[in-house]
């Protein structure tokens, strides 16, 4: 098995649907992989909780089933190629955490889950210090990742994929300038399809400091953060030159296009399994000419319904 399912619980880190100790299982999974083959930890956002039936992430986007329980879900592990032991390019870890309840409750839980994610990264790095660790999270899952980063060992985390991240500039800057963060490459993947959700987050969740902005609306200028806007023709053209062809924008509003858009997982596989293709420099150039700082005009909305799980 090339996917290990781990949850952040009130008792700490636990295997999903298992009472067996985590550390021996983690060690066994790592020993099955060549020491330089990466670990990719994937985590979800709002409206999921391990063991919650149709709302369990391990039955949805973190499932190994190519056709998860929800008809519009897409299995991240399958899309990344984590389907067979022999052909898998690395070890996948599906990281679940309690994100049901209100948006405010999930926002708080994300911070707590981030501390447990840091503990997991620390364990992996202690067992195989030379192994690259990559992190991939959607929406509040990106908050989990950015919370974990300042508490992770220096040199442990190599790449971050932040999909439509639900986080503020100050938290992002603190994470990416921490000892572990400075040595990591972060990619923020977003689109105008998500702008309404970014605006809603700014209205509903108080910023950590005055004049702070959600990074999907105004990304911090950091040397190790690359913004890839999937609604930017220059970005799509640059990716196409790297033989990464992503479909153009298909919806006006969609929080899930960053993993449902045809072609995006070709990009994610390249970033995670083949870190030299595409290069950071090749992707950074067109983004600079397309400023991510904007404040779109949006109609009146029902904010809580915006963050439902089912793709639009």
PDB file of C-alpha atoms in Angstrom:
ATOM      1  CA  UNK A   1       0.000   0.000   0.000  1.00  0.00           C
ATOM      2  CA  UNK A   2       1.390   3.406  -0.989  1.00  0.00           C
ATOM      3  CA  UNK A   3      -1.158   5.408   0.993  1.00  0.00           C
ATOM      4  CA  UNK A   4      -1.162   5.726   4.764  1.00  0.00           C
ATOM      5  CA  UNK A   5      -4.241   7.273   6.385  1.00  0.00           C
ATOM      6  CA  UNK A   6      -3.554   9.335   9.503  1.00  0.00           C
ATOM      7  CA  UNK A   7      -5.895  11.582  11.475  1.00  0.00           C
ATOM      8  CA  UNK A   8      -5.478  14.418  13.924  1.00  0.00           C
ATOM      9  CA  UNK A   9      -7.744  13.526  16.846  1.00  0.00           C
ATOM     10  CA  UNK A  10      -8.338  14.719  20.401  1.00  0.00           C
ATOM     11  CA  UNK A  11      -6.024  11.886  21.463  1.00  0.00           C
ATOM     12  CA  UNK A  12      -3.250  12.934  19.084  1.00  0.00           C
ATOM     13  CA  UNK A  13      -2.130  11.359  15.807  1.00  0.00           C
ATOM     14  CA  UNK A  14      -3.917   8.091  15.034  1.00  0.00           C
ATOM     15  CA  UNK A  15      -4.230   5.711  12.107  1.00  0.00           C
ATOM     16  CA  UNK A  16      -7.602   5.865  10.392  1.00  0.00           C
ATOM     17  CA  UNK A  17      -9.894   2.991  11.421  1.00  0.00           C
ATOM     18  CA  UNK A  18      -7.101   1.289  13.355  1.00  0.00           C
ATOM     19  CA  UNK A  19      -6.063   1.021  16.978  1.00  0.00           C
ATOM     20  CA  UNK A  20      -2.534  -0.110  16.083  1.00  0.00           C
ATOM     21  CA  UNK A  21       0.301   2.228  17.133  1.00  0.00           C
ATOM     22  CA  UNK A  22       1.193   4.754  14.471  1.00  0.00           C
ATOM     23  CA  UNK A  23       4.987   4.894  14.701  1.00  0.00           C
ATOM     24  CA  UNK A  24       5.745   1.220  13.825  1.00  0.00           C
ATOM     25  CA  UNK A  25       3.351   1.430  10.882  1.00  0.00           C
ATOM     26  CA  UNK A  26       4.903   4.681   9.692  1.00  0.00           C
ATOM     27  CA  UNK A  27       8.387   3.191   9.945  1.00  0.00           C
ATOM     28  CA  UNK A  28       7.289   0.114   7.985  1.00  0.00           C
ATOM     29  CA  UNK A  29       5.767   2.176   5.172  1.00  0.00           C
ATOM     30  CA  UNK A  30       8.880   4.334   4.904  1.00  0.00           C
ATOM     31  CA  UNK A  31      11.174   1.297   4.824  1.00  0.00           C
ATOM     32  CA  UNK A  32       9.309  -0.029   1.792  1.00  0.00           C
ATOM     33  CA  UNK A  33      10.253   3.077  -0.188  1.00  0.00           C
ATOM     34  CA  UNK A  34      13.731   3.972  -1.487  1.00  0.00           C
ATOM     35  CA  UNK A  35      15.245   6.554   0.892  1.00  0.00           C
ATOM     36  CA  UNK A  36      15.173   9.393  -1.641  1.00  0.00           C
ATOM     37  CA  UNK A  37      11.595   8.813  -2.773  1.00  0.00           C
ATOM     38  CA  UNK A  38       9.372  11.613  -1.407  1.00  0.00           C
ATOM     39  CA  UNK A  39       6.484  11.579   1.001  1.00  0.00           C
ATOM     40  CA  UNK A  40       3.457  13.652   0.008  1.00  0.00           C
ATOM     41  CA  UNK A  41       1.070  14.600   2.811  1.00  0.00           C
ATOM     42  CA  UNK A  42      -2.353  15.604   1.484  1.00  0.00           C
ATOM     43  CA  UNK A  43      -4.984  17.357   3.567  1.00  0.00           C
ATOM     44  CA  UNK A  44      -8.511  18.625   3.018  1.00  0.00           C
ATOM     45  CA  UNK A  45     -10.411  21.752   3.965  1.00  0.00           C
ATOM     46  CA  UNK A  46     -13.787  22.669   5.462  1.00  0.00           C
ATOM     47  CA  UNK A  47     -16.787  20.327   5.779  1.00  0.00           C
ATOM     48  CA  UNK A  48     -14.913  17.066   6.274  1.00  0.00           C
ATOM     49  CA  UNK A  49     -14.195  14.907   9.317  1.00  0.00           C
ATOM     50  CA  UNK A  50     -12.644  11.425   9.521  1.00  0.00           C
ATOM     51  CA  UNK A  51     -15.222   8.732  10.122  1.00  0.00           C
ATOM     52  CA  UNK A  52     -18.178  10.979   9.262  1.00  0.00           C
ATOM     53  CA  UNK A  53     -19.633   8.821   6.491  1.00  0.00           C
ATOM     54  CA  UNK A  54     -20.012  10.784   3.267  1.00  0.00           C
ATOM     55  CA  UNK A  55     -18.169  13.656   4.973  1.00  0.00           C
ATOM     56  CA  UNK A  56     -15.119  11.498   5.690  1.00  0.00           C
ATOM     57  CA  UNK A  57     -12.198  12.728   3.567  1.00  0.00           C
ATOM     58  CA  UNK A  58     -10.927   9.159   3.236  1.00  0.00           C
ATOM     59  CA  UNK A  59     -14.145   8.358   1.343  1.00  0.00           C
ATOM     60  CA  UNK A  60     -13.870  11.500  -0.764  1.00  0.00           C
ATOM     61  CA  UNK A  61     -10.862  13.398  -2.165  1.00  0.00           C
ATOM     62  CA  UNK A  62      -8.348  11.402  -0.093  1.00  0.00           C
ATOM     63  CA  UNK A  63      -9.783   8.040  -1.113  1.00  0.00           C
ATOM     64  CA  UNK A  64      -7.792   5.451  -3.062  1.00  0.00           C
ATOM     65  CA  UNK A  65     -10.970   4.662  -4.956  1.00  0.00           C
ATOM     66  CA  UNK A  66     -10.895   6.174  -8.442  1.00  0.00           C
ATOM     67  CA  UNK A  67     -14.631   6.744  -8.042  1.00  0.00           C
ATOM     68  CA  UNK A  68     -15.163   7.982  -4.460  1.00  0.00           C
ATOM     69  CA  UNK A  69     -18.505   8.028  -2.706  1.00  0.00           C
ATOM     70  CA  UNK A  70     -19.362  11.517  -3.965  1.00  0.00           C
ATOM     71  CA  UNK A  71     -20.033  11.541  -7.732  1.00  0.00           C
ATOM     72  CA  UNK A  72     -18.200  14.843  -8.238  1.00  0.00           C
ATOM     73  CA  UNK A  73     -15.209  14.016  -6.049  1.00  0.00           C
ATOM     74  CA  UNK A  74     -11.789  13.349  -7.502  1.00  0.00           C
ATOM     75  CA  UNK A  75      -9.308  11.072  -5.757  1.00  0.00           C
ATOM     76  CA  UNK A  76      -6.081  12.982  -5.144  1.00  0.00           C
ATOM     77  CA  UNK A  77      -4.037   9.826  -4.434  1.00  0.00           C
ATOM     78  CA  UNK A  78      -5.169   8.224  -7.696  1.00  0.00           C
ATOM     79  CA  UNK A  79      -4.593  11.429  -9.656  1.00  0.00           C
ATOM     80  CA  UNK A  80      -1.054  11.623  -8.234  1.00  0.00           C
ATOM     81  CA  UNK A  81      -0.308   8.031  -9.238  1.00  0.00           C
ATOM     82  CA  UNK A  82      -0.388   6.520  -5.747  1.00  0.00           C
ATOM     83  CA  UNK A  83      -2.230   3.393  -6.840  1.00  0.00           C
ATOM     84  CA  UNK A  84       0.233   0.483  -6.808  1.00  0.00           C
ATOM     85  CA  UNK A  85       3.276  -0.325  -4.697  1.00  0.00           C
ATOM     86  CA  UNK A  86       5.559  -1.083  -7.631  1.00  0.00           C
ATOM     87  CA  UNK A  87       4.813   1.947  -9.790  1.00  0.00           C
ATOM     88  CA  UNK A  88       4.147   4.569  -7.112  1.00  0.00           C
ATOM     89  CA  UNK A  89       6.548   7.521  -7.244  1.00  0.00           C
ATOM     90  CA  UNK A  90       6.471   7.969  -3.467  1.00  0.00           C
ATOM     91  CA  UNK A  91       4.510   7.430  -0.277  1.00  0.00           C
ATOM     92  CA  UNK A  92       1.228   9.261   0.131  1.00  0.00           C
ATOM     93  CA  UNK A  93      -0.209  10.204   3.503  1.00  0.00           C
ATOM     94  CA  UNK A  94      -3.868  11.209   3.681  1.00  0.00           C
ATOM     95  CA  UNK A  95      -4.102  13.537   6.680  1.00  0.00           C
ATOM     96  CA  UNK A  96      -7.596  13.956   8.105  1.00  0.00           C
ATOM     97  CA  UNK A  97      -8.762  16.413  10.733  1.00  0.00           C
ATOM     98  CA  UNK A  98     -12.154  17.502  12.175  1.00  0.00           C
ATOM     99  CA  UNK A  99     -13.470  20.308   9.967  1.00  0.00           C
ATOM    100  CA  UNK A 100     -17.230  20.040  10.426  1.00  0.00           C
ATOM    101  CA  UNK A 101     -19.330  22.519  12.399  1.00  0.00           C
ATOM    102  CA  UNK A 102     -19.163  26.239  11.651  1.00  0.00           C
ATOM    103  CA  UNK A 103     -16.489  27.940   9.575  1.00  0.00           C
ATOM    104  CA  UNK A 104     -15.159  29.576  12.749  1.00  0.00           C
ATOM    105  CA  UNK A 105     -14.883  26.218  14.501  1.00  0.00           C
ATOM    106  CA  UNK A 106     -13.085  24.685  11.523  1.00  0.00           C
ATOM    107  CA  UNK A 107     -10.731  27.673  11.346  1.00  0.00           C
ATOM    108  CA  UNK A 108      -9.731  27.046  14.972  1.00  0.00           C
ATOM    109  CA  UNK A 109      -9.478  23.291  14.439  1.00  0.00           C
ATOM    110  CA  UNK A 110      -7.179  23.886  11.461  1.00  0.00           C
ATOM    111  CA  UNK A 111      -4.621  25.528  13.731  1.00  0.00           C
ATOM    112  CA  UNK A 112      -4.767  22.621  16.166  1.00  0.00           C
ATOM    113  CA  UNK A 113      -4.453  20.141  13.301  1.00  0.00           C
ATOM    114  CA  UNK A 114      -1.438  22.072  12.043  1.00  0.00           C
ATOM    115  CA  UNK A 115       0.401  21.437  15.291  1.00  0.00           C
ATOM    116  CA  UNK A 116      -0.255  17.702  14.925  1.00  0.00           C
ATOM    117  CA  UNK A 117       0.885  17.822  11.300  1.00  0.00           C
ATOM    118  CA  UNK A 118       4.143  19.359  12.506  1.00  0.00           C
ATOM    119  CA  UNK A 119       4.553  16.425  14.899  1.00  0.00           C
ATOM    120  CA  UNK A 120       4.003  13.993  12.010  1.00  0.00           C
ATOM    121  CA  UNK A 121       6.572  15.789   9.841  1.00  0.00           C
ATOM    122  CA  UNK A 122       9.015  15.631  12.751  1.00  0.00           C
ATOM    123  CA  UNK A 123       8.523  11.868  13.082  1.00  0.00           C
ATOM    124  CA  UNK A 124       9.037  11.261   9.358  1.00  0.00           C
ATOM    125  CA  UNK A 125      12.135  13.446   9.249  1.00  0.00           C
ATOM    126  CA  UNK A 126      13.612  11.666  12.273  1.00  0.00           C
ATOM    127  CA  UNK A 127      13.080   8.260  10.634  1.00  0.00           C
ATOM    128  CA  UNK A 128      14.442   9.254   7.198  1.00  0.00           C
ATOM    129  CA  UNK A 129      16.193  12.647   7.340  1.00  0.00           C
ATOM    130  CA  UNK A 130      17.192  12.605   3.662  1.00  0.00           C
ATOM    131  CA  UNK A 131      13.673  11.959   2.356  1.00  0.00           C
ATOM    132  CA  UNK A 132      11.858  14.940   0.772  1.00  0.00           C
ATOM    133  CA  UNK A 133       8.523  15.797   2.374  1.00  0.00           C
ATOM    134  CA  UNK A 134       5.950  17.641   0.281  1.00  0.00           C
ATOM    135  CA  UNK A 135       2.651  19.065   1.557  1.00  0.00           C
ATOM    136  CA  UNK A 136      -0.554  19.606  -0.418  1.00  0.00           C
ATOM    137  CA  UNK A 137      -3.720  21.173   0.977  1.00  0.00           C
ATOM    138  CA  UNK A 138      -6.939  22.777  -0.207  1.00  0.00           C
ATOM    139  CA  UNK A 139      -8.616  25.814   1.389  1.00  0.00           C
ATOM    140  CA  UNK A 140      -8.371  25.481   5.186  1.00  0.00           C
ATOM    141  CA  UNK A 141      -6.046  22.554   4.553  1.00  0.00           C
ATOM    142  CA  UNK A 142      -3.512  25.159   3.443  1.00  0.00           C
ATOM    143  CA  UNK A 143      -3.955  26.825   6.839  1.00  0.00           C
ATOM    144  CA  UNK A 144      -3.151  23.480   8.467  1.00  0.00           C
ATOM    145  CA  UNK A 145       0.065  23.312   6.428  1.00  0.00           C
ATOM    146  CA  UNK A 146       1.127  26.903   7.068  1.00  0.00           C
ATOM    147  CA  UNK A 147       0.477  26.460  10.796  1.00  0.00           C
ATOM    148  CA  UNK A 148       2.679  23.361  10.830  1.00  0.00           C
ATOM    149  CA  UNK A 149       5.626  24.847   8.968  1.00  0.00           C
ATOM    150  CA  UNK A 150       7.154  27.024  11.747  1.00  0.00           C
ATOM    151  CA  UNK A 151       7.153  23.985  14.050  1.00  0.00           C
ATOM    152  CA  UNK A 152       8.702  21.542  11.565  1.00  0.00           C
ATOM    153  CA  UNK A 153      12.415  20.658  11.594  1.00  0.00           C
ATOM    154  CA  UNK A 154      14.679  22.808   9.451  1.00  0.00           C
ATOM    155  CA  UNK A 155      15.196  21.185   6.061  1.00  0.00           C
ATOM    156  CA  UNK A 156      12.336  18.708   6.459  1.00  0.00           C
ATOM    157  CA  UNK A 157       9.792  20.239   4.061  1.00  0.00           C
ATOM    158  CA  UNK A 158      10.662  20.674   0.394  1.00  0.00           C
ATOM    159  CA  UNK A 159       7.540  21.753  -1.486  1.00  0.00           C
ATOM    160  CA  UNK A 160       4.097  23.087  -0.610  1.00  0.00           C
ATOM    161  CA  UNK A 161       1.093  23.099  -2.920  1.00  0.00           C
ATOM    162  CA  UNK A 162      -1.498  25.503  -1.511  1.00  0.00           C
ATOM    163  CA  UNK A 163      -4.739  25.089  -3.472  1.00  0.00           C
ATOM    164  CA  UNK A 164      -7.133  28.042  -3.111  1.00  0.00           C
ATOM    165  CA  UNK A 165      -5.636  28.670   0.337  1.00  0.00           C
ATOM    166  CA  UNK A 166      -7.858  30.079   3.082  1.00  0.00           C
ATOM    167  CA  UNK A 167      -5.206  32.027   4.956  1.00  0.00           C
ATOM    168  CA  UNK A 168      -3.941  35.551   5.575  1.00  0.00           C
ATOM    169  CA  UNK A 169      -0.704  37.208   4.453  1.00  0.00           C
ATOM    170  CA  UNK A 170       0.830  37.552   7.913  1.00  0.00           C
ATOM    171  CA  UNK A 171       0.446  33.862   8.745  1.00  0.00           C
ATOM    172  CA  UNK A 172       1.796  32.884   5.339  1.00  0.00           C
ATOM    173  CA  UNK A 173       4.784  35.196   5.671  1.00  0.00           C
ATOM    174  CA  UNK A 174       5.585  33.897   9.160  1.00  0.00           C
ATOM    175  CA  UNK A 175       5.419  30.307   7.909  1.00  0.00           C
ATOM    176  CA  UNK A 176       7.548  30.811   4.803  1.00  0.00           C
ATOM    177  CA  UNK A 177      10.209  32.833   6.624  1.00  0.00           C
ATOM    178  CA  UNK A 178      10.532  30.349   9.497  1.00  0.00           C
ATOM    179  CA  UNK A 179      13.646  28.111   9.584  1.00  0.00           C
ATOM    180  CA  UNK A 180      11.775  25.238   7.896  1.00  0.00           C
ATOM    181  CA  UNK A 181       9.803  27.553   5.628  1.00  0.00           C
ATOM    182  CA  UNK A 182      12.812  29.391   4.202  1.00  0.00           C
ATOM    183  CA  UNK A 183      14.122  26.126   2.768  1.00  0.00           C
ATOM    184  CA  UNK A 184      10.785  25.168   1.189  1.00  0.00           C
ATOM    185  CA  UNK A 185       9.325  26.135  -2.185  1.00  0.00           C
ATOM    186  CA  UNK A 186       5.660  27.106  -2.011  1.00  0.00           C
ATOM    187  CA  UNK A 187       3.217  27.232  -4.895  1.00  0.00           C
ATOM    188  CA  UNK A 188      -0.135  28.946  -4.441  1.00  0.00           C
ATOM    189  CA  UNK A 189      -2.621  27.787  -7.052  1.00  0.00           C
ATOM    190  CA  UNK A 190      -5.718  29.949  -7.334  1.00  0.00           C
ATOM    191  CA  UNK A 191      -8.122  31.494  -9.838  1.00  0.00           C
ATOM    192  CA  UNK A 192     -10.735  34.193 -10.158  1.00  0.00           C
ATOM    193  CA  UNK A 193     -13.257  31.380  -9.768  1.00  0.00           C
ATOM    194  CA  UNK A 194     -12.322  31.407  -6.077  1.00  0.00           C
ATOM    195  CA  UNK A 195     -12.465  35.201  -5.578  1.00  0.00           C
ATOM    196  CA  UNK A 196     -15.916  35.151  -3.986  1.00  0.00           C
ATOM    197  CA  UNK A 197     -14.692  32.652  -1.387  1.00  0.00           C
ATOM    198  CA  UNK A 198     -11.637  34.791  -0.652  1.00  0.00           C
ATOM    199  CA  UNK A 199     -13.823  37.863  -0.145  1.00  0.00           C
ATOM    200  CA  UNK A 200     -16.182  35.866   2.074  1.00  0.00           C
ATOM    201  CA  UNK A 201     -13.266  34.683   4.205  1.00  0.00           C
ATOM    202  CA  UNK A 202     -12.095  38.262   4.757  1.00  0.00           C
ATOM    203  CA  UNK A 203     -15.605  39.255   5.853  1.00  0.00           C
ATOM    204  CA  UNK A 204     -16.132  36.282   8.148  1.00  0.00           C
ATOM    205  CA  UNK A 205     -12.729  35.556   9.721  1.00  0.00           C
ATOM    206  CA  UNK A 206     -10.960  38.367  11.561  1.00  0.00           C
ATOM    207  CA  UNK A 207      -7.409  38.986  10.292  1.00  0.00           C
ATOM    208  CA  UNK A 208      -4.466  38.369  12.637  1.00  0.00           C
ATOM    209  CA  UNK A 209      -3.407  42.013  12.273  1.00  0.00           C
ATOM    210  CA  UNK A 210      -4.725  45.279  10.842  1.00  0.00           C
ATOM    211  CA  UNK A 211      -4.828  45.652   7.046  1.00  0.00           C
ATOM    212  CA  UNK A 212      -4.026  41.976   6.580  1.00  0.00           C
ATOM    213  CA  UNK A 213      -5.347  40.369   3.392  1.00  0.00           C
ATOM    214  CA  UNK A 214      -6.280  36.866   2.336  1.00  0.00           C
ATOM    215  CA  UNK A 215      -3.450  35.625   0.131  1.00  0.00           C
ATOM    216  CA  UNK A 216      -5.744  34.635  -2.721  1.00  0.00           C
ATOM    217  CA  UNK A 217      -6.557  38.342  -3.119  1.00  0.00           C
ATOM    218  CA  UNK A 218      -3.090  39.717  -2.366  1.00  0.00           C
ATOM    219  CA  UNK A 219      -0.175  37.321  -2.230  1.00  0.00           C
ATOM    220  CA  UNK A 220       2.850  38.318  -0.131  1.00  0.00           C
ATOM    221  CA  UNK A 221       5.998  39.012  -2.138  1.00  0.00           C
ATOM    222  CA  UNK A 222       8.338  36.254  -0.968  1.00  0.00           C
ATOM    223  CA  UNK A 223      11.231  34.678  -2.876  1.00  0.00           C
ATOM    224  CA  UNK A 224      10.036  31.140  -2.153  1.00  0.00           C
ATOM    225  CA  UNK A 225       6.356  31.693  -3.017  1.00  0.00           C
ATOM    226  CA  UNK A 226       5.124  31.375  -6.598  1.00  0.00           C
ATOM    227  CA  UNK A 227       1.533  32.276  -7.441  1.00  0.00           C
ATOM    228  CA  UNK A 228      -0.050  30.314 -10.280  1.00  0.00           C
ATOM    229  CA  UNK A 229      -3.335  31.874 -11.335  1.00  0.00           C
ATOM    230  CA  UNK A 230      -5.287  29.409 -13.439  1.00  0.00           C
ATOM    231  CA  UNK A 231      -7.317  32.267 -14.952  1.00  0.00           C
ATOM    232  CA  UNK A 232      -4.174  34.007 -16.247  1.00  0.00           C
ATOM    233  CA  UNK A 233      -3.556  33.342 -19.978  1.00  0.00           C
ATOM    234  CA  UNK A 234       0.166  34.079 -19.582  1.00  0.00           C
ATOM    235  CA  UNK A 235       0.457  31.496 -16.819  1.00  0.00           C
ATOM    236  CA  UNK A 236      -1.396  28.850 -18.834  1.00  0.00           C
ATOM    237  CA  UNK A 237       0.794  29.639 -21.854  1.00  0.00           C
ATOM    238  CA  UNK A 238       3.968  29.271 -19.776  1.00  0.00           C
ATOM    239  CA  UNK A 239       2.747  25.941 -18.436  1.00  0.00           C
ATOM    240  CA  UNK A 240       1.886  24.763 -21.950  1.00  0.00           C
ATOM    241  CA  UNK A 241       5.500  25.450 -22.978  1.00  0.00           C
ATOM    242  CA  UNK A 242       6.464  23.002 -20.224  1.00  0.00           C
ATOM    243  CA  UNK A 243       4.084  20.436 -21.794  1.00  0.00           C
ATOM    244  CA  UNK A 244       1.584  21.055 -18.999  1.00  0.00           C
ATOM    245  CA  UNK A 245      -1.711  21.896 -20.658  1.00  0.00           C
ATOM    246  CA  UNK A 246      -4.466  23.014 -18.320  1.00  0.00           C
ATOM    247  CA  UNK A 247      -7.993  23.706 -19.519  1.00  0.00           C
ATOM    248  CA  UNK A 248      -9.126  27.345 -19.474  1.00  0.00           C
ATOM    249  CA  UNK A 249     -11.501  28.665 -16.847  1.00  0.00           C
ATOM    250  CA  UNK A 250     -14.796  26.803 -17.041  1.00  0.00           C
ATOM    251  CA  UNK A 251     -16.959  28.331 -14.299  1.00  0.00           C
ATOM    252  CA  UNK A 252     -17.704  31.768 -12.934  1.00  0.00           C
ATOM    253  CA  UNK A 253     -17.547  30.672  -9.293  1.00  0.00           C
ATOM    254  CA  UNK A 254     -15.925  27.465  -8.086  1.00  0.00           C
ATOM    255  CA  UNK A 255     -13.919  26.735  -4.945  1.00  0.00           C
ATOM    256  CA  UNK A 256     -12.806  23.343  -6.256  1.00  0.00           C
ATOM    257  CA  UNK A 257     -11.521  24.137  -9.754  1.00  0.00           C
ATOM    258  CA  UNK A 258      -7.941  24.000  -8.438  1.00  0.00           C
ATOM    259  CA  UNK A 259      -8.257  20.217  -8.340  1.00  0.00           C
ATOM    260  CA  UNK A 260     -11.158  19.569 -10.727  1.00  0.00           C
ATOM    261  CA  UNK A 261      -9.878  21.580 -13.718  1.00  0.00           C
ATOM    262  CA  UNK A 262      -8.700  19.183 -16.459  1.00  0.00           C
ATOM    263  CA  UNK A 263      -4.923  19.061 -16.588  1.00  0.00           C
ATOM    264  CA  UNK A 264      -4.130  20.428 -13.118  1.00  0.00           C
ATOM    265  CA  UNK A 265      -2.881  17.117 -11.772  1.00  0.00           C
ATOM    266  CA  UNK A 266      -0.345  16.919 -14.594  1.00  0.00           C
ATOM    267  CA  UNK A 267       1.084  20.085 -13.034  1.00  0.00           C
ATOM    268  CA  UNK A 268       0.880  18.725  -9.492  1.00  0.00           C
ATOM    269  CA  UNK A 269       2.588  15.456 -10.448  1.00  0.00           C
ATOM    270  CA  UNK A 270       5.375  17.432 -12.121  1.00  0.00           C
ATOM    271  CA  UNK A 271       5.872  19.644  -9.064  1.00  0.00           C
ATOM    272  CA  UNK A 272       5.811  16.766  -6.589  1.00  0.00           C
ATOM    273  CA  UNK A 273       7.547  13.927  -8.403  1.00  0.00           C
ATOM    274  CA  UNK A 274       9.806  15.831 -10.828  1.00  0.00           C
ATOM    275  CA  UNK A 275      10.866  18.990  -8.967  1.00  0.00           C
ATOM    276  CA  UNK A 276      13.176  20.188 -11.752  1.00  0.00           C
ATOM    277  CA  UNK A 277      10.316  20.274 -14.273  1.00  0.00           C
ATOM    278  CA  UNK A 278       8.850  22.809 -14.533  1.00  0.00           C
ATOM    279  CA  UNK A 279      11.443  25.046 -12.910  1.00  0.00           C
ATOM    280  CA  UNK A 280      10.559  27.715 -10.408  1.00  0.00           C
ATOM    281  CA  UNK A 281      12.000  30.442 -12.658  1.00  0.00           C
ATOM    282  CA  UNK A 282       9.972  29.350 -15.686  1.00  0.00           C
ATOM    283  CA  UNK A 283       6.727  29.598 -13.743  1.00  0.00           C
ATOM    284  CA  UNK A 284       7.470  32.812 -11.866  1.00  0.00           C
ATOM    285  CA  UNK A 285       7.946  35.145 -14.854  1.00  0.00           C
ATOM    286  CA  UNK A 286       4.374  35.497 -16.186  1.00  0.00           C
ATOM    287  CA  UNK A 287       2.878  35.770 -12.723  1.00  0.00           C
ATOM    288  CA  UNK A 288       4.786  38.962 -11.967  1.00  0.00           C
ATOM    289  CA  UNK A 289       3.101  40.692 -14.877  1.00  0.00           C
ATOM    290  CA  UNK A 290      -0.317  39.632 -13.625  1.00  0.00           C
ATOM    291  CA  UNK A 291      -0.731  41.151 -10.180  1.00  0.00           C
ATOM    292  CA  UNK A 292      -2.618  38.885  -7.749  1.00  0.00           C
ATOM    293  CA  UNK A 293      -3.716  41.877  -5.689  1.00  0.00           C
ATOM    294  CA  UNK A 294      -7.312  42.741  -6.449  1.00  0.00           C
ATOM    295  CA  UNK A 295     -10.612  43.260  -4.681  1.00  0.00           C
ATOM    296  CA  UNK A 296     -13.447  42.090  -6.910  1.00  0.00           C
ATOM    297  CA  UNK A 297     -16.932  43.483  -6.685  1.00  0.00           C
ATOM    298  CA  UNK A 298     -19.263  40.747  -5.569  1.00  0.00           C
ATOM    299  CA  UNK A 299     -23.027  40.514  -5.148  1.00  0.00           C
ATOM    300  CA  UNK A 300     -24.779  39.846  -1.883  1.00  0.00           C
ATOM    301  CA  UNK A 301     -24.292  36.257  -0.806  1.00  0.00           C
ATOM    302  CA  UNK A 302     -25.144  33.699   1.850  1.00  0.00           C
ATOM    303  CA  UNK A 303     -21.638  33.221   3.296  1.00  0.00           C
ATOM    304  CA  UNK A 304     -22.012  29.943   5.110  1.00  0.00           C
ATOM    305  CA  UNK A 305     -23.348  28.159   2.037  1.00  0.00           C
ATOM    306  CA  UNK A 306     -20.272  29.181   0.070  1.00  0.00           C
ATOM    307  CA  UNK A 307     -18.059  26.737   1.892  1.00  0.00           C
ATOM    308  CA  UNK A 308     -20.107  23.611   1.374  1.00  0.00           C
ATOM    309  CA  UNK A 309     -18.056  20.644   0.255  1.00  0.00           C
ATOM    310  CA  UNK A 310     -19.718  19.562  -2.983  1.00  0.00           C
ATOM    311  CA  UNK A 311     -18.078  20.984  -6.121  1.00  0.00           C
ATOM    312  CA  UNK A 312     -20.076  23.559  -8.048  1.00  0.00           C
TER     313      UNK A 312
END
